[in-house]
PDB file of C-alpha atoms and ligand atoms in Angstrom:
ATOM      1  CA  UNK A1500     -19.107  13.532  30.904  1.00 78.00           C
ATOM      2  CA  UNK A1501     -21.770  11.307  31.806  1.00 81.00           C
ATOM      3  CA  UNK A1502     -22.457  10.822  35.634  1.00 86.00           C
ATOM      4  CA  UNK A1503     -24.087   8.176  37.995  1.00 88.00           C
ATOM      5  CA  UNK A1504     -25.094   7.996  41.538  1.00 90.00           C
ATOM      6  CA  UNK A1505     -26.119   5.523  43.582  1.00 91.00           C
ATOM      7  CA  UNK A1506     -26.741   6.374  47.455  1.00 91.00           C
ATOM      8  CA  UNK A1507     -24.974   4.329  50.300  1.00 92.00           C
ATOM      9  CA  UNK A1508     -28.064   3.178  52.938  1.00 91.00           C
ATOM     10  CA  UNK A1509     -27.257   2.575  56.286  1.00 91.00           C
ATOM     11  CA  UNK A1510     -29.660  -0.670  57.569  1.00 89.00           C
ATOM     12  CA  UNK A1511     -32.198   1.302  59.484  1.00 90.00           C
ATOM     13  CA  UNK A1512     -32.457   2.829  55.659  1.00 89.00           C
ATOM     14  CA  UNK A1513     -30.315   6.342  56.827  1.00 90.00           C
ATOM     15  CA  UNK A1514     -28.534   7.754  54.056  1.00 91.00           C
ATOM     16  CA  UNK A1515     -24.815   7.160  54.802  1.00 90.00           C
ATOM     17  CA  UNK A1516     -23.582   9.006  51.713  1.00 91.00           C
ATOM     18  CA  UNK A1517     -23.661   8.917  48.031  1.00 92.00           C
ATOM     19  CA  UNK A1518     -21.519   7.505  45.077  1.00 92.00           C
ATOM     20  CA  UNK A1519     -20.802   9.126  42.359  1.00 91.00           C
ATOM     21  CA  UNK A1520     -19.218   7.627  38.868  1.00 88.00           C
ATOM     22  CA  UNK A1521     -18.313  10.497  36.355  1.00 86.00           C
ATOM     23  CA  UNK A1522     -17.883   8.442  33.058  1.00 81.00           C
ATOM     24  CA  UNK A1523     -16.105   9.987  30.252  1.00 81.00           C
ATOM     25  CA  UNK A1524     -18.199   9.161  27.334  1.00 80.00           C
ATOM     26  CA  UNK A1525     -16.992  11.276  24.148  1.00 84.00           C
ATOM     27  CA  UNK A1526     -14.768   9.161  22.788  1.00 83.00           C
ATOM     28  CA  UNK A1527     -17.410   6.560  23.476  1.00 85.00           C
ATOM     29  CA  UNK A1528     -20.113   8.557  21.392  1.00 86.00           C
ATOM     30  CA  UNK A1529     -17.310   9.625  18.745  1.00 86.00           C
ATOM     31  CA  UNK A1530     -17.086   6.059  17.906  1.00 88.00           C
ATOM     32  CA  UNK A1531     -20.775   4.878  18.408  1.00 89.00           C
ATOM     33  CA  UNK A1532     -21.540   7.512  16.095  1.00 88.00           C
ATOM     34  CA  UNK A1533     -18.876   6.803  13.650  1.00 87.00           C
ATOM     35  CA  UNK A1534     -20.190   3.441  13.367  1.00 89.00           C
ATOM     36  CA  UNK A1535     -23.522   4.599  12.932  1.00 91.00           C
ATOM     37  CA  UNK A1536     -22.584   7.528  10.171  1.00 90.00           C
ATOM     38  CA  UNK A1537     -20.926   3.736   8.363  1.00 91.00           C
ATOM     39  CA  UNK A1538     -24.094   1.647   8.364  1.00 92.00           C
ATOM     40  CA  UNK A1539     -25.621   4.384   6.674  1.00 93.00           C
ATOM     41  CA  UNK A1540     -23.313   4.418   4.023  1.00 92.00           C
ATOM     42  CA  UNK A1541     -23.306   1.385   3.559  1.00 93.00           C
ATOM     43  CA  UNK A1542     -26.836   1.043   2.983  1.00 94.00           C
ATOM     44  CA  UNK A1543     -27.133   4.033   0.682  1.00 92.00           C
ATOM     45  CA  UNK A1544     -23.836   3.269  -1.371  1.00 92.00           C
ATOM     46  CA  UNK A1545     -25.657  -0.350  -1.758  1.00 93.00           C
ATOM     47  CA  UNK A1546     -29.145   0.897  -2.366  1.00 93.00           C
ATOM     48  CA  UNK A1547     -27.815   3.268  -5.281  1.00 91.00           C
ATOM     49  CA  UNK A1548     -27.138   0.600  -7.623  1.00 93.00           C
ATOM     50  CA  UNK A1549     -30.148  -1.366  -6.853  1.00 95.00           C
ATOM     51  CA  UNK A1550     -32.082   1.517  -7.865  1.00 95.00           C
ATOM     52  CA  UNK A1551     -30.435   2.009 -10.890  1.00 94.00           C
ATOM     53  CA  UNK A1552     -30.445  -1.823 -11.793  1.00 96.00           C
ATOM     54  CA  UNK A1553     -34.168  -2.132 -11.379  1.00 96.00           C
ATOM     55  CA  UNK A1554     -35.478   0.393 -12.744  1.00 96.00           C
ATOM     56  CA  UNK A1555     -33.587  -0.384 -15.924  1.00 96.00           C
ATOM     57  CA  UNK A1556     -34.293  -3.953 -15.550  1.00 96.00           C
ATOM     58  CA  UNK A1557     -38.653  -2.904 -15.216  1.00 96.00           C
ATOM     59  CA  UNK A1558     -38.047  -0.191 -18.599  1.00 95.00           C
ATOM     60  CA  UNK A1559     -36.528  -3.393 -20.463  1.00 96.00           C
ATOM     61  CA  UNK A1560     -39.527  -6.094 -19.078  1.00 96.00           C
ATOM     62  CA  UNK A1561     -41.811  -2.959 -20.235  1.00 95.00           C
ATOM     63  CA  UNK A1562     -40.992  -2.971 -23.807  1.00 93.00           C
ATOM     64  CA  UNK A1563     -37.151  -1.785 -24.592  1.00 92.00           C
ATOM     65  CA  UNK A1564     -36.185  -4.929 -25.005  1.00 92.00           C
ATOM     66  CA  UNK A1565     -37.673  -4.730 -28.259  1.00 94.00           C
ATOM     67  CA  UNK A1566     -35.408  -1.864 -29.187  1.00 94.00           C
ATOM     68  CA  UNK A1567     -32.016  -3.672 -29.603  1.00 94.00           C
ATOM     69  CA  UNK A1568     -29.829  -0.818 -29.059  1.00 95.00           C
ATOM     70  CA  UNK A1569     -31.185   0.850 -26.805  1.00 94.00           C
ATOM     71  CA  UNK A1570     -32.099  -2.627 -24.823  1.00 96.00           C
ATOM     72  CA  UNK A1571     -27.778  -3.317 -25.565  1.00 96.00           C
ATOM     73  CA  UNK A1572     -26.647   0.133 -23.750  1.00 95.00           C
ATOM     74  CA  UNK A1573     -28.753  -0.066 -20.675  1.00 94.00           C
ATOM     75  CA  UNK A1574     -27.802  -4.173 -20.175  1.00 96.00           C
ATOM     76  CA  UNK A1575     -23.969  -2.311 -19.900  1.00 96.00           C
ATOM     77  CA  UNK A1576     -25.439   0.342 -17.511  1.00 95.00           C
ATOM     78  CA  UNK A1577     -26.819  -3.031 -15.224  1.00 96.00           C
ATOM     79  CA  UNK A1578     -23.755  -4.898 -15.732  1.00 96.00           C
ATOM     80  CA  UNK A1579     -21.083  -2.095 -14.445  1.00 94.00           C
ATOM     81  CA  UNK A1580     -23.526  -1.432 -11.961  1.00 94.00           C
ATOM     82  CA  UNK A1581     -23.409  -4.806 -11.115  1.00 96.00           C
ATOM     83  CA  UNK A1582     -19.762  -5.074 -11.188  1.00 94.00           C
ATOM     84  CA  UNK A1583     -18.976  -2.115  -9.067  1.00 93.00           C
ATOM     85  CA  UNK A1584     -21.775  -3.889  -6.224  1.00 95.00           C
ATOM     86  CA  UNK A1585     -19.167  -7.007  -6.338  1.00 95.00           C
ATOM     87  CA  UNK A1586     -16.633  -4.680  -5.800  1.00 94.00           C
ATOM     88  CA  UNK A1587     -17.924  -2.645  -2.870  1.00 95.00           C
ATOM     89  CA  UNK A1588     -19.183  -6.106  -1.129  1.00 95.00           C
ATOM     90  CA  UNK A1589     -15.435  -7.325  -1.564  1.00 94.00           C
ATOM     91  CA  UNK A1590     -13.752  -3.779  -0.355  1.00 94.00           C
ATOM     92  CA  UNK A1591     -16.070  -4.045   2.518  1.00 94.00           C
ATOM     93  CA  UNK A1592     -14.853  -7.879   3.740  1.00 93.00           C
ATOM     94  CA  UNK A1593     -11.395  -6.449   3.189  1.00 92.00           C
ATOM     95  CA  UNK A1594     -11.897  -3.858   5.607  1.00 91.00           C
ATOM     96  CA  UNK A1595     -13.735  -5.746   8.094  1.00 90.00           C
ATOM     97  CA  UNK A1596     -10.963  -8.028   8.245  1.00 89.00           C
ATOM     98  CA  UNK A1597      -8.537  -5.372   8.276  1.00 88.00           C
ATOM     99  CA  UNK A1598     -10.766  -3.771  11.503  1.00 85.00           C
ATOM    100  CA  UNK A1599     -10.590  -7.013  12.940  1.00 80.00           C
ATOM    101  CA  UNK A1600      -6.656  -8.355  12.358  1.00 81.00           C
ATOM    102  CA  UNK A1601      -8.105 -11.200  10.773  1.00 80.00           C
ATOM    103  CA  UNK A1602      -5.794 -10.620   7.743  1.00 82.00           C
ATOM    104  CA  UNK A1603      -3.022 -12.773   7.209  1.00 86.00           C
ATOM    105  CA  UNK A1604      -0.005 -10.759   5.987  1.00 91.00           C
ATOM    106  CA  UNK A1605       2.313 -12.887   3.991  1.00 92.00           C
ATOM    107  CA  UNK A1606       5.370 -10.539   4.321  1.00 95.00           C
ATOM    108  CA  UNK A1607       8.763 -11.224   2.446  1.00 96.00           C
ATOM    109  CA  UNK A1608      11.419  -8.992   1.284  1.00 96.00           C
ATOM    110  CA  UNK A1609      11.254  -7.117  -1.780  1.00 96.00           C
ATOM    111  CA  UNK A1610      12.090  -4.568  -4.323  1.00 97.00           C
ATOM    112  CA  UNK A1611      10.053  -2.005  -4.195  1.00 97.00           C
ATOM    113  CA  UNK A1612      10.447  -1.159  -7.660  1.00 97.00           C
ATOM    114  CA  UNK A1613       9.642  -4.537  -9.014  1.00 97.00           C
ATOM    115  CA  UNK A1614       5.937  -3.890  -6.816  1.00 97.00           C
ATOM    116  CA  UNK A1615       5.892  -0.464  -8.763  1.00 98.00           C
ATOM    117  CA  UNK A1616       6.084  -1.755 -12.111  1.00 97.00           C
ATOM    118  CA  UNK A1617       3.948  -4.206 -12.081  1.00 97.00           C
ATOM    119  CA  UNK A1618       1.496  -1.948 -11.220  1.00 97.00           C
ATOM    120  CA  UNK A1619       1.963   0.007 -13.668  1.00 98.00           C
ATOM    121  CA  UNK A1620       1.638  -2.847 -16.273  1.00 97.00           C
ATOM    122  CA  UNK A1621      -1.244  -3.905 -15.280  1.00 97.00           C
ATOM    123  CA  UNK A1622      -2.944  -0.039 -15.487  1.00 97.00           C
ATOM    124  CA  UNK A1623      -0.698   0.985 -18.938  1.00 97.00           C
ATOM    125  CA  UNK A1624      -3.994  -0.035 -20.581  1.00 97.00           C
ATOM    126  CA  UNK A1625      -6.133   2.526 -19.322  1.00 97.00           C
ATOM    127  CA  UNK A1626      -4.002   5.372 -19.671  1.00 98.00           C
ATOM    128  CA  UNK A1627      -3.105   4.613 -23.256  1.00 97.00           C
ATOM    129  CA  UNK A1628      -7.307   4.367 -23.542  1.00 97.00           C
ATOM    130  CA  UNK A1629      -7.253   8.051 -21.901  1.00 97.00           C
ATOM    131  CA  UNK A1630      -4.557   9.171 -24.118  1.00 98.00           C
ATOM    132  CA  UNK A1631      -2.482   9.601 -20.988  1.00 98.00           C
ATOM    133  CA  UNK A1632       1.097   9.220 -20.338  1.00 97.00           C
ATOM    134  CA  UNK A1633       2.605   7.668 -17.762  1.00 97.00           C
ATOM    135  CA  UNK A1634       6.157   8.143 -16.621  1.00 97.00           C
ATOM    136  CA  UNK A1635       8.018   5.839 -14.552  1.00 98.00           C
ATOM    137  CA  UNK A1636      11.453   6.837 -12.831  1.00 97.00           C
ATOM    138  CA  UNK A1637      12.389   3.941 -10.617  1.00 95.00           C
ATOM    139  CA  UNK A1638      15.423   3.601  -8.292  1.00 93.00           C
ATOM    140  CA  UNK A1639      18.681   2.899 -10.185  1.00 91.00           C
ATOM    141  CA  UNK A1640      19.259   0.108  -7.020  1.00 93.00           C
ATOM    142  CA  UNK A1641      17.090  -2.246  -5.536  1.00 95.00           C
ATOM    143  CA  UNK A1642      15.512  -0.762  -2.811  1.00 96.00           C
ATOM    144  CA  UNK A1643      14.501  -3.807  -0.158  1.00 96.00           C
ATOM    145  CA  UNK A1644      11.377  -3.312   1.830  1.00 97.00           C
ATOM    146  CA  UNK A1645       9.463  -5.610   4.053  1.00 96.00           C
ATOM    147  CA  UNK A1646       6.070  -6.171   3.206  1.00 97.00           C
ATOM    148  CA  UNK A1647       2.954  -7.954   1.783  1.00 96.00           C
ATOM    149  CA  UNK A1648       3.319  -8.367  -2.154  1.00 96.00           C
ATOM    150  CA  UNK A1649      -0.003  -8.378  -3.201  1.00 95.00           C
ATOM    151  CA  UNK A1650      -1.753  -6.330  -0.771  1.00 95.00           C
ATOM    152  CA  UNK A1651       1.363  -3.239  -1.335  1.00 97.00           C
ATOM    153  CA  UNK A1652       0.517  -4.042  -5.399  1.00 97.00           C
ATOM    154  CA  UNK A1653      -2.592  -3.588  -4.096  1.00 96.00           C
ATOM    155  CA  UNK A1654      -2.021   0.004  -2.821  1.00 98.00           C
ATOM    156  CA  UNK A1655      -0.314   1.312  -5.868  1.00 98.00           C
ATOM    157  CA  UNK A1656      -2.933   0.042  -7.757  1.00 97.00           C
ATOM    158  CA  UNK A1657      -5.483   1.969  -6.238  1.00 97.00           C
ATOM    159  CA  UNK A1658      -3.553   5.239  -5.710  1.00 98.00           C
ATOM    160  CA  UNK A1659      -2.823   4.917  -9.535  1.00 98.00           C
ATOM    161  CA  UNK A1660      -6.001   3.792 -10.706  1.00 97.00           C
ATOM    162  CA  UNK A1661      -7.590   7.291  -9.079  1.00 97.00           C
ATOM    163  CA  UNK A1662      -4.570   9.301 -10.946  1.00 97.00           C
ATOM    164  CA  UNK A1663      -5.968   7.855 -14.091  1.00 97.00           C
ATOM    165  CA  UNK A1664      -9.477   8.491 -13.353  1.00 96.00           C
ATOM    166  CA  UNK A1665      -9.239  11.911 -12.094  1.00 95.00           C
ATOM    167  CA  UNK A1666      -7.088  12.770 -14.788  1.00 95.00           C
ATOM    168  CA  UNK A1667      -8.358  13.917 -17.949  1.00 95.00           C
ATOM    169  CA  UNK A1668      -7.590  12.708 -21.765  1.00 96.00           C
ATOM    170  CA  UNK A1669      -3.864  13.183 -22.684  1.00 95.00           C
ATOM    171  CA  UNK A1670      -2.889  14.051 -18.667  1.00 96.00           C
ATOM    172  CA  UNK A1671      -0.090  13.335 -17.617  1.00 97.00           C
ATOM    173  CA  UNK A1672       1.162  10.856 -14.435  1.00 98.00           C
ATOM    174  CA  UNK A1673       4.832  10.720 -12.937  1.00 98.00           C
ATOM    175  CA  UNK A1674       5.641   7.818 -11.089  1.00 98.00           C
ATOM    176  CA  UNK A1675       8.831   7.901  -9.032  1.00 98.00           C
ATOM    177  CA  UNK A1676      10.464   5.639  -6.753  1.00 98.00           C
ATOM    178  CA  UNK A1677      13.556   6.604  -4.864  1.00 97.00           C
ATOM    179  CA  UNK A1678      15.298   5.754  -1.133  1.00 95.00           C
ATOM    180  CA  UNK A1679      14.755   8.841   1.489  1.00 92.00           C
ATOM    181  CA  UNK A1680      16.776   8.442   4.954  1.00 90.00           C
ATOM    182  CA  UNK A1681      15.703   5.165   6.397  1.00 93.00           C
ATOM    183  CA  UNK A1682      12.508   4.904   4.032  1.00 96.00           C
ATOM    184  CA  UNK A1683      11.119   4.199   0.113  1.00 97.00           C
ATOM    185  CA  UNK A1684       9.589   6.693  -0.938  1.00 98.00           C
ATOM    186  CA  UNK A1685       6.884   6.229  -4.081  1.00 98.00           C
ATOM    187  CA  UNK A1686       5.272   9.276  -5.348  1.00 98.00           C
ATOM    188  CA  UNK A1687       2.388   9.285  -7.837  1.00 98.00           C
ATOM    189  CA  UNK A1688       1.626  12.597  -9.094  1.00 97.00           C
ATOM    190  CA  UNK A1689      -0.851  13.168 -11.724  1.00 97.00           C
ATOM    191  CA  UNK A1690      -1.772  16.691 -13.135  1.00 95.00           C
ATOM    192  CA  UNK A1691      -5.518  16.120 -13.462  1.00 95.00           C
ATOM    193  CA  UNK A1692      -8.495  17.760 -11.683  1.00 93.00           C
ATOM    194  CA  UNK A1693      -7.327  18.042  -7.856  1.00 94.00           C
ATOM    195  CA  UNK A1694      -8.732  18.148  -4.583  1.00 94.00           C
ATOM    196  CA  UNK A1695      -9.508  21.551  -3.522  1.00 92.00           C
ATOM    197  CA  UNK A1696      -8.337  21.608   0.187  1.00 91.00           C
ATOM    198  CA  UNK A1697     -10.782  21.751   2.278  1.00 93.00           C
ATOM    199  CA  UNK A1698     -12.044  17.995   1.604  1.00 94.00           C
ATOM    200  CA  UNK A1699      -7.847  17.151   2.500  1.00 95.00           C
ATOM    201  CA  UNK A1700      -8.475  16.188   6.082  1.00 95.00           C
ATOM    202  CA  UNK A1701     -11.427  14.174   5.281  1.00 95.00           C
ATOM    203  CA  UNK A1702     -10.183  12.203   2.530  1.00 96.00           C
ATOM    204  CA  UNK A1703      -8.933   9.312   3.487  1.00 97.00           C
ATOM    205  CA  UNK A1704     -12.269   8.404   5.619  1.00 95.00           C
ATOM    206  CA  UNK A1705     -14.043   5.677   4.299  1.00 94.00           C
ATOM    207  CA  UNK A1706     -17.221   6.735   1.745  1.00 95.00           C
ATOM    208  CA  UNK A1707     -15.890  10.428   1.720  1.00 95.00           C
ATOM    209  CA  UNK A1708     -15.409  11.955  -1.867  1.00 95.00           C
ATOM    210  CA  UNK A1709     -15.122  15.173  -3.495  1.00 94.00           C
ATOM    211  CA  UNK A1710     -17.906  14.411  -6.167  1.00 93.00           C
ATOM    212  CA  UNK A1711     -20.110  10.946  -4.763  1.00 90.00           C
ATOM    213  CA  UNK A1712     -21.877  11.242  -8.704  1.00 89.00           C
ATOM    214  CA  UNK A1713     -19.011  11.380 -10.635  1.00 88.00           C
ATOM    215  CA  UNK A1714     -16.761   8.872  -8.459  1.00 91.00           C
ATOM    216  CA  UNK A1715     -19.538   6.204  -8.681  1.00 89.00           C
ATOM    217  CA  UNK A1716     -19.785   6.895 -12.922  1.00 87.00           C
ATOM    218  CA  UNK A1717     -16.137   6.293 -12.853  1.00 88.00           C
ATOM    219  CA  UNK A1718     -17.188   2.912 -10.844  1.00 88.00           C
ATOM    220  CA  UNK A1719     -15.652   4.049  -7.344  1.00 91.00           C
ATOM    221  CA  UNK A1720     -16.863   2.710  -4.940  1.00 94.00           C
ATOM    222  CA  UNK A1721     -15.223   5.439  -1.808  1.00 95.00           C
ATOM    223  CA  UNK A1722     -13.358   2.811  -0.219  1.00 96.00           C
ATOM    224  CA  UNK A1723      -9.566   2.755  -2.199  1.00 96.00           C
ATOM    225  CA  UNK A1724      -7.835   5.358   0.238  1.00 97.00           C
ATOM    226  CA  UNK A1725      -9.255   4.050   2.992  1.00 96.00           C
ATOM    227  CA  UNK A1726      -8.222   0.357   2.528  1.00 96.00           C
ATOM    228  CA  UNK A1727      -4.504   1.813   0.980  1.00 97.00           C
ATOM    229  CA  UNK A1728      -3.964   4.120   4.791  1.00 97.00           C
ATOM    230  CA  UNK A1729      -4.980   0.637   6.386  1.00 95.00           C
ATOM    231  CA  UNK A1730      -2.626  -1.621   4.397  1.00 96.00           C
ATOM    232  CA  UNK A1731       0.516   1.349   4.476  1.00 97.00           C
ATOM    233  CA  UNK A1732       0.088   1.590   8.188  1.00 95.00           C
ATOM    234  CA  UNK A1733      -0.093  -2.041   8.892  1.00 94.00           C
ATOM    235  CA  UNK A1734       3.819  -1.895   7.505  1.00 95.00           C
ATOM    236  CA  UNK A1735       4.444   0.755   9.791  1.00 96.00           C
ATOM    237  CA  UNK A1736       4.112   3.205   6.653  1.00 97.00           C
ATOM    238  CA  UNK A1737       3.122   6.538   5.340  1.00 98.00           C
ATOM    239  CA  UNK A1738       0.550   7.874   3.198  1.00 98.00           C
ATOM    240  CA  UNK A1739       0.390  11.529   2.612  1.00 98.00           C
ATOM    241  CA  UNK A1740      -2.153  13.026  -0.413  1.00 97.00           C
ATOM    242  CA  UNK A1741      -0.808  17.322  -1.376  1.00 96.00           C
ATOM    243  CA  UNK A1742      -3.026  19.000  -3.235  1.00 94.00           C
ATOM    244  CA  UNK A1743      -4.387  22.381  -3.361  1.00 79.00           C
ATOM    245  CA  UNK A1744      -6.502  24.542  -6.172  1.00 70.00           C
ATOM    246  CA  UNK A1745      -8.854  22.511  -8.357  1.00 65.00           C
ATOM    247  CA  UNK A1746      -7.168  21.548 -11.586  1.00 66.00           C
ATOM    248  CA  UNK A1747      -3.922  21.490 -10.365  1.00 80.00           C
ATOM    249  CA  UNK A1748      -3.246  17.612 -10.120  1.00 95.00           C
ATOM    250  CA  UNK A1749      -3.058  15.624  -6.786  1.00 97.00           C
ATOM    251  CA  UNK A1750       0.125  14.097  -5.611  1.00 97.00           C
ATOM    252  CA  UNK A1751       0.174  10.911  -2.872  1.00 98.00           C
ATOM    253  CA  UNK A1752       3.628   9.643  -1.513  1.00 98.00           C
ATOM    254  CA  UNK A1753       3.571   6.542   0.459  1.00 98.00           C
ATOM    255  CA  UNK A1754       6.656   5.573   2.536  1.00 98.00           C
ATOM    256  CA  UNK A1755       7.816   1.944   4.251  1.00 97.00           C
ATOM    257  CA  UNK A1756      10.931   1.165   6.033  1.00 96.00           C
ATOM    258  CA  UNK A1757      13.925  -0.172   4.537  1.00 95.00           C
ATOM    259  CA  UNK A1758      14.528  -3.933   5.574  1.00 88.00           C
ATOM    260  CA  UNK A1759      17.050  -3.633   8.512  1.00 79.00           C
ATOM    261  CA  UNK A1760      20.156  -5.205   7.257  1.00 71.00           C
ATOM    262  CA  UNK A1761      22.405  -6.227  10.042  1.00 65.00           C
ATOM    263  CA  UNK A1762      25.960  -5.285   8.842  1.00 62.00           C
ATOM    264  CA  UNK A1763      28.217  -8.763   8.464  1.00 59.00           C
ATOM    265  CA  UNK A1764      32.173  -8.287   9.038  1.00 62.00           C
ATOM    266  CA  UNK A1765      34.208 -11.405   8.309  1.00 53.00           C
TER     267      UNK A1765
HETATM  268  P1  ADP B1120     -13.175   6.410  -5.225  1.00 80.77           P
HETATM  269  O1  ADP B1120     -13.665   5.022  -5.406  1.00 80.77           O
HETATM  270  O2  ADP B1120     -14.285   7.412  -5.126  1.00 80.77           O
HETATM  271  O3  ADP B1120     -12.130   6.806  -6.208  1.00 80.77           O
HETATM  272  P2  ADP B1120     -11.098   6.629  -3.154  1.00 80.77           P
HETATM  273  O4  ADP B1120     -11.165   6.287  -1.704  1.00 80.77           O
HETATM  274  O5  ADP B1120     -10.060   5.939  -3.966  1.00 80.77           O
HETATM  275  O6  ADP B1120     -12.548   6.400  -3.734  1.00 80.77           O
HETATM  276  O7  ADP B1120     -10.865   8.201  -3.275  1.00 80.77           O
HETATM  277  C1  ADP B1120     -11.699   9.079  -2.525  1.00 80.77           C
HETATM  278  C2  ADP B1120     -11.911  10.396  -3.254  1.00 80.77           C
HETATM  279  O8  ADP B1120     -10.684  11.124  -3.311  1.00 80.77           O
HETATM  280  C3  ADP B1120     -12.341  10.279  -4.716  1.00 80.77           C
HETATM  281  O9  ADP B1120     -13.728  10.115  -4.831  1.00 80.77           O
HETATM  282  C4  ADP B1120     -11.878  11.616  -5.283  1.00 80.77           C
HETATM  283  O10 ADP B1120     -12.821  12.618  -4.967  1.00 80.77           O
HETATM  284  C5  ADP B1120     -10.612  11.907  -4.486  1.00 80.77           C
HETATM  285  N1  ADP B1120      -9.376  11.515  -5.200  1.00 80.77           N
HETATM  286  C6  ADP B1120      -8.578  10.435  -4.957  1.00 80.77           C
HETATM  287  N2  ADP B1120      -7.510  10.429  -5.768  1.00 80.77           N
HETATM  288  C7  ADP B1120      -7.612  11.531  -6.543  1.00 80.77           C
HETATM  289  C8  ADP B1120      -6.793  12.108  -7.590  1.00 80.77           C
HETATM  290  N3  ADP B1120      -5.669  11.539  -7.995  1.00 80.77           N
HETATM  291  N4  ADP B1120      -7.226  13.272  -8.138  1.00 80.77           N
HETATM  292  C9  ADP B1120      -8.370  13.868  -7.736  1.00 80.77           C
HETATM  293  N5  ADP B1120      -9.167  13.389  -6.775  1.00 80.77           N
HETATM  294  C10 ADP B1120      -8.801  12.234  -6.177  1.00 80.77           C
END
């Protein structure tokens, strides 16, 4: 609680009493210093690469460059690097104009399922590079939701581009899409290395991760969650993330609304 006074004067300069405004000012500091706790990530997650690219960039000017090989692998090293800065810069716009409703949602109606699978052809690569299977049970039906094509593609991409990633060589991933009550339900379960618990209620915070090192050398860049909770609850959706003991896979569900179909008699 912050307060201020300010004393009433009568106008031979007699006190005549005193005001007092009692401000309540947590949620005010929560915020100011969530906002500060994000331009600090923001730096650091942007300063990380740029310390990685120059320093290989001044090794190379100082004489690997003559060693092909050697000069071949660490050009990769400032290339992904490089890559993954794009990608960062581009989550970042995404989010600011999520923050500030300046997206423009293009939403139709569609099968969920159709969302789903393309999805999972454009990430069947990957796994089948990881040795991984992936296992798709859609809906028998067509399962009719309201939303924004690319940006709900956009979502399963992400949630199953970190099941591949945090699952090891010849893991497994389950990919099921069904109707629950009024909703669609997807669930993307993976049996790879977990999230112990206690990092659960932070997770879906933007920068937060289990293991920064090994997120970035997978080319994370902290963001995916964070931009999927925005984009589920923006179609008045769910996203839930269960998992427990390290090592014992992670499981998300996300769930939308069915399209409200007015019933026609005739
Ligand atoms: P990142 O770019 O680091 O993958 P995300 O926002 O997508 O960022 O995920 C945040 C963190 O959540 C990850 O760094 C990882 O620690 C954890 N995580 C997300 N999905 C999984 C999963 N399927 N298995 C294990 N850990 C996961």
């Amino acid at each position: 609680l912050r307060a201020k006074y300010a004393p009433i004067l009568r106008e031979n300069g007699d006190l005549e009493g005193i005001v007092v405004l009692l401000q309540d000012v947590t949620e005010y500091e929560k915020l100011e210093n969530m906002r500060k706790e994000f331009v600090a990530n923001v730096s650091h997650e942007l300063r990380t690469p740029l310390t990685t690219i120059k320093s290989y960039t001044e090794s190379l000017l100082d004489g690997v460059l003559e060693d092909k090989g050697l000069a071949t692998d660490w050009l990769n090293v400032i290339n992904s690097e490089t890559d993954r800065m794009t990608r960062l810069v581009q989550e970042l716009l995404q989010l600011s104009k999520l923050d500030y409703k300046k997206s423009k949602w293009n939403k139709a109606e569609i099968d969920i399922n159709e969302i789903v699978k393309n999805s999972i052809l454009k990430l069947e690569v990957s796994a089948k590079n990881k040795k991984q299977q992936l296992e798709y049970i859609g809906a028998e039906e067509a399962i009719f939701v309201l939303v924004d094509k690319d940006r709900m593609e956009q979502v399963v991409l992400n949630i199953l581009s970190n099941a591949i990633k945090y699952t090891g060589e010849s893991g497994k991933i389950k990919i099921k899409v069904h109707q629950e009550n009024n909703h669609a339900e997807v669930i993307i379960q993976d049996n790879g290395i977990g999230i112990p618990s206690q990092h659960l209620p932070r997770i879906f915070e933007r920068f937060y991760r289990v293991d920064k090192a090994r997120s970035r050398e997978m080319g994370g860049t902290g963001l995916g969650l964070s931009i999927a909770k925005q984009i589920i609850e923006a179609h008045d959706g769910e996203i839930e993330i269960f998992s427990g003991e390290e090592s014992r896979g992670t499981r998300v569900t996300i769930s939308i609304p069915l399209v409200k179909r007015e019933l026609a008699y005739d």
